[in-house]
mmCIF file of C-alpha atoms in Angstrom:
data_model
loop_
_atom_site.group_PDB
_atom_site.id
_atom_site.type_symbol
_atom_site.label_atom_id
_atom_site.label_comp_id
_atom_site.label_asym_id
_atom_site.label_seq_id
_atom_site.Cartn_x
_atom_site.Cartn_y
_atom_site.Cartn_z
ATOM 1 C CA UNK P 1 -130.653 -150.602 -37.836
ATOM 2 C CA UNK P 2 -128.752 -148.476 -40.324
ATOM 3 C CA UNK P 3 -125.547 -147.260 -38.810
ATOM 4 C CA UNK P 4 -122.806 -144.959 -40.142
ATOM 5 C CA UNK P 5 -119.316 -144.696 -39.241
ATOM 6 C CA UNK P 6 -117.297 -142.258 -40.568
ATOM 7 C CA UNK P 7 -113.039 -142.100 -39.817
ATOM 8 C CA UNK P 8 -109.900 -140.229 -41.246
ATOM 9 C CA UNK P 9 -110.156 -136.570 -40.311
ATOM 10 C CA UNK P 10 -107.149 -135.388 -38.976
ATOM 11 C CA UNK P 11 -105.313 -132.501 -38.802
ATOM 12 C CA UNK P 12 -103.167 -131.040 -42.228
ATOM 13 C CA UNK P 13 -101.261 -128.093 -43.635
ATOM 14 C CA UNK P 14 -102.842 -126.278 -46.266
ATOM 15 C CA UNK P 15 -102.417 -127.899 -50.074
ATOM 16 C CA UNK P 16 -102.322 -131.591 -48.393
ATOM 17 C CA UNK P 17 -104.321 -133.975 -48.422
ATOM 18 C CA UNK P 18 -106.853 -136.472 -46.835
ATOM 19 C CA UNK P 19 -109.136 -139.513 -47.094
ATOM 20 C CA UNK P 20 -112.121 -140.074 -45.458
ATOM 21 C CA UNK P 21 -113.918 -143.572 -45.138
ATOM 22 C CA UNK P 22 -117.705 -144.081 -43.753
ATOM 23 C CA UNK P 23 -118.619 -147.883 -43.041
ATOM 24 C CA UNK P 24 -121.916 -148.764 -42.974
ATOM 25 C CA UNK P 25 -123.889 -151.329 -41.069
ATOM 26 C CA UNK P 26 -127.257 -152.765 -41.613
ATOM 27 C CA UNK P 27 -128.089 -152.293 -45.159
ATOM 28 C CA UNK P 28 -126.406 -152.426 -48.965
ATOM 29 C CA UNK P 29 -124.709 -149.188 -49.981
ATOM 30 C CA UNK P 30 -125.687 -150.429 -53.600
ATOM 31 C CA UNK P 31 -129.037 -149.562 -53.025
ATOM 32 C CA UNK P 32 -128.428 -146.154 -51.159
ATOM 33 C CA UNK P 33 -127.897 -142.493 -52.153
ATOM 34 C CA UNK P 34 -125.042 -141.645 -50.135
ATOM 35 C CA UNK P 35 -123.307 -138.088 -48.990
ATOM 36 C CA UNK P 36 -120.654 -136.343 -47.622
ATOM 37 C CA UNK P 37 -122.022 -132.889 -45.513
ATOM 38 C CA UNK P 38 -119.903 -131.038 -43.618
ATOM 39 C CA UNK P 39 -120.551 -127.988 -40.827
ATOM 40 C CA UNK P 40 -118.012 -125.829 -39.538
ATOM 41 C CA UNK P 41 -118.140 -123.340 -36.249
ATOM 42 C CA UNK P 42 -120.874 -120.819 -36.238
ATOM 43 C CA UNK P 43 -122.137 -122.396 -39.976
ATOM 44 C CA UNK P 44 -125.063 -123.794 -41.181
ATOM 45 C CA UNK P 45 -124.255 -127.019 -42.567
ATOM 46 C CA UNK P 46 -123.363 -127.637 -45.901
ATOM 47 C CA UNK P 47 -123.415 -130.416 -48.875
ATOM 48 C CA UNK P 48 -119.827 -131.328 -50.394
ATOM 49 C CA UNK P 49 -120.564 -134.607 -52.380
ATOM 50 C CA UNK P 50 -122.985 -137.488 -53.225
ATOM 51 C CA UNK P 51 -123.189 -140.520 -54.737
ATOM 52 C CA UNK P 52 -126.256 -141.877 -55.562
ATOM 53 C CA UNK P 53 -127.332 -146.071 -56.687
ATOM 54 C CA UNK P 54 -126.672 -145.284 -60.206
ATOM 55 C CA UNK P 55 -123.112 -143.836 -59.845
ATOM 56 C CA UNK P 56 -124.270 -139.975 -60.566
ATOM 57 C CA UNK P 57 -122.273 -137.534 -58.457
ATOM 58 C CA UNK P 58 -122.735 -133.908 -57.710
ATOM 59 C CA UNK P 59 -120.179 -131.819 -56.100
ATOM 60 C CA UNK P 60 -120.344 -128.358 -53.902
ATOM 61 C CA UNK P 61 -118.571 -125.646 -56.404
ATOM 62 C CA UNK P 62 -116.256 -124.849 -53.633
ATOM 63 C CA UNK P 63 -114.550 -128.476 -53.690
ATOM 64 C CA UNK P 64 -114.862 -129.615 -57.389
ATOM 65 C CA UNK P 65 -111.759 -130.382 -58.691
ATOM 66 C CA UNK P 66 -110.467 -131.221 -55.064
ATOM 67 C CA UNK P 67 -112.551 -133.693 -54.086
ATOM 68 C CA UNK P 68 -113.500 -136.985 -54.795
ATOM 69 C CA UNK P 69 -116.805 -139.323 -53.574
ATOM 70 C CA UNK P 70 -116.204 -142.740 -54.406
ATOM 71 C CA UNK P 71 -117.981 -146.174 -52.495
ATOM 72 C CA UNK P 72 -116.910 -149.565 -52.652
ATOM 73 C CA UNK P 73 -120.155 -151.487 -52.568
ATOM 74 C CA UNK P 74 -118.444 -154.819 -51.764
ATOM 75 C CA UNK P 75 -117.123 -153.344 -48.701
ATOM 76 C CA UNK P 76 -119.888 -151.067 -47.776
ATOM 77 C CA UNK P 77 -117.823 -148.289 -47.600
ATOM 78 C CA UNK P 78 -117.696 -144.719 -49.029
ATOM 79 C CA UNK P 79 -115.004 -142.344 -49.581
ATOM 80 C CA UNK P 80 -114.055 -138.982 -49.561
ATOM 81 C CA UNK P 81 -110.535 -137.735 -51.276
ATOM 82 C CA UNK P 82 -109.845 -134.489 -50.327
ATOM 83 C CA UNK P 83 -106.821 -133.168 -52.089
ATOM 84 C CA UNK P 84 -105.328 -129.378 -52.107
ATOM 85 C CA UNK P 85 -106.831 -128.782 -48.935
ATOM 86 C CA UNK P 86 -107.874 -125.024 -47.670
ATOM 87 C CA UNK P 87 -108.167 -123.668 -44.083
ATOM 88 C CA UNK P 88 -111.611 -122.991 -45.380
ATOM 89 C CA UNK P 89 -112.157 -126.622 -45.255
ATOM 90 C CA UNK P 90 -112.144 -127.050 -42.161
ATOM 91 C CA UNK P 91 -115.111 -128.642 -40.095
ATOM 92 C CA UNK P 92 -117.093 -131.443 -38.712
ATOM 93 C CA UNK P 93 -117.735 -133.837 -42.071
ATOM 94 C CA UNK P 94 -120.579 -135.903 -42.001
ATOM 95 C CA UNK P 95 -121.673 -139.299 -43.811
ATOM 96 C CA UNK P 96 -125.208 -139.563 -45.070
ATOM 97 C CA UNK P 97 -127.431 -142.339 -46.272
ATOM 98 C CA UNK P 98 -130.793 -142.488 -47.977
ATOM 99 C CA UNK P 99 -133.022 -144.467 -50.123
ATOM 100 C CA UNK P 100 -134.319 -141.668 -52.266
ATOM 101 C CA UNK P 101 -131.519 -140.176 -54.730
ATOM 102 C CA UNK P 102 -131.083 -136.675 -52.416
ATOM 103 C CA UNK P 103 -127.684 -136.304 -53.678
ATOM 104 C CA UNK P 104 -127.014 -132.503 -52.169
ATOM 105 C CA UNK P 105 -130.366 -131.989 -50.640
ATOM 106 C CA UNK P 106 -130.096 -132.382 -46.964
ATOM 107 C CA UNK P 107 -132.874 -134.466 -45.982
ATOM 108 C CA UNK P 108 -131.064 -138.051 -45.592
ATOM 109 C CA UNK P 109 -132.443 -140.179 -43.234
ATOM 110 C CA UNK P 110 -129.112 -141.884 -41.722
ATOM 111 C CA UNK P 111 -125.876 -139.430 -40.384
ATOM 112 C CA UNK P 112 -122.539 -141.097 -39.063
ATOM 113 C CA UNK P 113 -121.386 -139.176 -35.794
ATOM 114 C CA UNK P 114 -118.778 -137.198 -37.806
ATOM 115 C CA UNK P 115 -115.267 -137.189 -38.134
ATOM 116 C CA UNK P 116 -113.294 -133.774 -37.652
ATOM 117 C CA UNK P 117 -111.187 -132.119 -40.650
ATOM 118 C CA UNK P 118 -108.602 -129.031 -39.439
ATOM 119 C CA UNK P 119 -106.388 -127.787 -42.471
ATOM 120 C CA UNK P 120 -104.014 -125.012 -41.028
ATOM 121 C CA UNK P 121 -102.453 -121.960 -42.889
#
């Protein structure tokens, strides 16, 4: 049983910064594609970073240069930096987890519960 579970939101002025951890249970993130999504009120949801097994990474435009996917395969754990924060950032951010190399593409098999990001002006 593949389970995701994703921590650090939080609530930050605009230009600050956060980091956001997903744990996973029941398999090797070495062998995963893993990504962050993220959905805000009255939006469709949207791809912000992925990782896939061979250490390629694709970014959303709107966050490169901002943000940062990273995994720590000993640990099982995957990261999100999220520096120079906007109010547009705000919203529910999602972990992802999948054997095929989706990177952005939304089709993942495995979603943590979310963890909520609110940057204020």
């Amino acid at each position: 049983q593949v389970q995701l579970v994703e921590s650090g939101g939080g609530s930050v002025q605009a230009g600050g910064s956060l980091r956001l951890s997903c744990a996973a249970f029941g398999y090797s993130y070495s062998t995963y594609c893993m990504g962050w999504f993220r959905q805000a009120p009255g939006k469709e949801r949207e791809g912000v970073a992925a990782i896939d097994d061979d250490g390629r990474t694709s970014y959303a435009d709107s966050v490169k240069g901002r943000f940062t996917i990273s995994k720590d395969n000993a640990k099982n754990t995957l990261y999100l930096q999220m520096n120079s924060l906007k109010p547009e950032d705000t919203a529910m951010y999602y972990c992802a987890a999948d054997e095929e190399s989706l990177l952005l593409r939304q089709a993942y098999n495995y979603w943590g519960q979310g963890t909520q990001v609110t940057v204020s002006s």
